[in-house]
């Protein structure tokens, strides 16, 4: 079986297994992924490239921590961010759809939230886009798990959403 190396010490075994299964299925179907991350800082992109032999199912990742980066790299309108907030359903959907449009991927997953501070610590919005389908959205309230704990929970949700969209 393939090994997940970089993040292995901090990831639950079930997250590693879910990553392996997702990437293997994507490779079997010739599907590629892209990510658009804010509060996770590229952790999902790292996870998807850590599994040897199937990492070619990953096209690219966008780490868009600032509002300007969300606008410049993903085309998220600054007016939308101003009106709805960077941590919102609408912005998560715009991020996922922007990543899909700006990549060669078939499926794009976005994550935007408050990892450890902000209006509500642990509030995270996810969106998963695929051409020809309605973009899926999920809102999670992880609570005060801290930055690391929230990011790990985000990996689990992201993998679930990507698997469902596959």
Tab-separated table of C-alpha atoms in Angstrom, residues 46-143:
chain	number	residue	atom	x	y	z
A	46	UNK	CA	-0.047	18.796	1.259
A	47	UNK	CA	-2.122	15.796	2.325
A	48	UNK	CA	-3.215	15.093	-1.261
A	49	UNK	CA	0.394	15.117	-2.466
A	50	UNK	CA	1.809	13.020	0.384
A	51	UNK	CA	0.553	9.635	-0.837
A	52	UNK	CA	3.097	8.027	-3.105
A	53	UNK	CA	1.890	6.524	-6.359
A	54	UNK	CA	-1.433	8.382	-6.552
A	55	UNK	CA	-0.518	12.019	-5.941
A	56	UNK	CA	-0.885	12.685	-9.684
A	57	UNK	CA	-4.628	13.001	-8.999
A	58	UNK	CA	-3.805	16.464	-7.601
A	59	UNK	CA	-3.554	19.394	-10.020
A	60	UNK	CA	-2.927	22.456	-7.871
A	61	UNK	CA	-3.674	24.277	-4.670
A	62	UNK	CA	-4.458	27.898	-3.955
A	63	UNK	CA	-3.602	29.217	-0.499
A	64	UNK	CA	-5.642	32.400	-0.245
A	65	UNK	CA	-5.338	33.609	3.309
A	66	UNK	CA	-6.141	37.265	2.613
A	67	UNK	CA	-9.223	38.733	0.993
A	68	UNK	CA	-7.013	40.169	-1.741
A	69	UNK	CA	-5.614	36.718	-2.497
A	70	UNK	CA	-9.130	35.273	-2.703
A	71	UNK	CA	-9.964	38.011	-5.195
A	72	UNK	CA	-6.752	37.934	-7.253
A	73	UNK	CA	-6.175	34.168	-7.402
A	74	UNK	CA	-9.757	32.837	-7.393
A	75	UNK	CA	-11.812	35.755	-8.688
A	76	UNK	CA	-13.897	36.081	-5.520
A	77	UNK	CA	-15.419	39.581	-5.716
A	78	UNK	CA	-14.228	41.868	-2.908
A	79	UNK	CA	-17.784	43.206	-2.695
A	80	UNK	CA	-19.014	39.676	-1.888
A	81	UNK	CA	-16.384	39.329	0.832
A	82	UNK	CA	-17.338	42.739	2.240
A	83	UNK	CA	-21.053	41.896	2.221
A	84	UNK	CA	-20.983	38.270	3.422
A	85	UNK	CA	-17.620	38.011	5.167
A	86	UNK	CA	-14.614	35.909	4.197
A	87	UNK	CA	-15.947	33.093	6.374
A	88	UNK	CA	-19.304	32.458	4.728
A	89	UNK	CA	-21.203	30.020	2.561
A	90	UNK	CA	-21.117	32.402	-0.389
A	91	UNK	CA	-17.369	32.975	-0.258
A	92	UNK	CA	-16.623	29.254	0.166
A	93	UNK	CA	-18.691	28.500	-2.939
A	94	UNK	CA	-17.015	31.292	-4.916
A	95	UNK	CA	-13.603	29.978	-3.851
A	96	UNK	CA	-14.364	26.412	-4.974
A	97	UNK	CA	-15.842	27.537	-8.272
A	98	UNK	CA	-12.901	29.901	-8.817
A	99	UNK	CA	-10.391	27.102	-8.188
A	100	UNK	CA	-12.241	24.844	-10.615
A	101	UNK	CA	-12.245	27.548	-13.299
A	102	UNK	CA	-8.544	28.367	-12.785
A	103	UNK	CA	-7.214	24.823	-12.859
A	104	UNK	CA	-7.273	21.637	-14.901
A	105	UNK	CA	-9.038	19.851	-12.064
A	106	UNK	CA	-12.384	18.096	-12.310
A	107	UNK	CA	-13.225	18.697	-8.640
A	108	UNK	CA	-12.245	21.640	-6.430
A	109	UNK	CA	-12.642	21.886	-2.655
A	110	UNK	CA	-12.489	25.140	-0.689
A	111	UNK	CA	-12.062	25.791	3.017
A	112	UNK	CA	-12.530	29.123	4.792
A	113	UNK	CA	-12.973	29.572	8.507
A	114	UNK	CA	-11.785	30.656	11.906
A	115	UNK	CA	-9.179	28.109	13.017
A	116	UNK	CA	-8.676	29.495	16.502
A	117	UNK	CA	-9.833	33.117	16.681
A	118	UNK	CA	-12.419	35.305	15.034
A	119	UNK	CA	-16.150	35.725	15.413
A	120	UNK	CA	-16.639	32.054	16.280
A	121	UNK	CA	-13.561	29.870	16.801
A	122	UNK	CA	-13.956	26.618	14.887
A	123	UNK	CA	-16.546	27.929	12.404
A	124	UNK	CA	-15.541	26.617	8.969
A	125	UNK	CA	-17.292	26.706	5.601
A	126	UNK	CA	-16.466	24.134	2.925
A	127	UNK	CA	-17.532	23.981	-0.716
A	128	UNK	CA	-16.919	21.346	-3.361
A	129	UNK	CA	-17.369	22.157	-7.054
A	130	UNK	CA	-17.502	19.909	-10.098
A	131	UNK	CA	-18.440	20.918	-13.638
A	132	UNK	CA	-22.052	20.111	-14.454
A	133	UNK	CA	-23.073	19.683	-10.810
A	134	UNK	CA	-24.399	21.916	-8.085
A	135	UNK	CA	-21.600	23.087	-5.815
A	136	UNK	CA	-21.941	21.412	-2.420
A	137	UNK	CA	-21.603	23.414	0.793
A	138	UNK	CA	-21.048	22.348	4.360
A	139	UNK	CA	-20.825	24.428	7.533
A	140	UNK	CA	-19.061	23.030	10.585
A	141	UNK	CA	-18.822	24.312	14.149
A	142	UNK	CA	-15.770	22.546	15.590
A	143	UNK	CA	-15.563	24.720	18.695
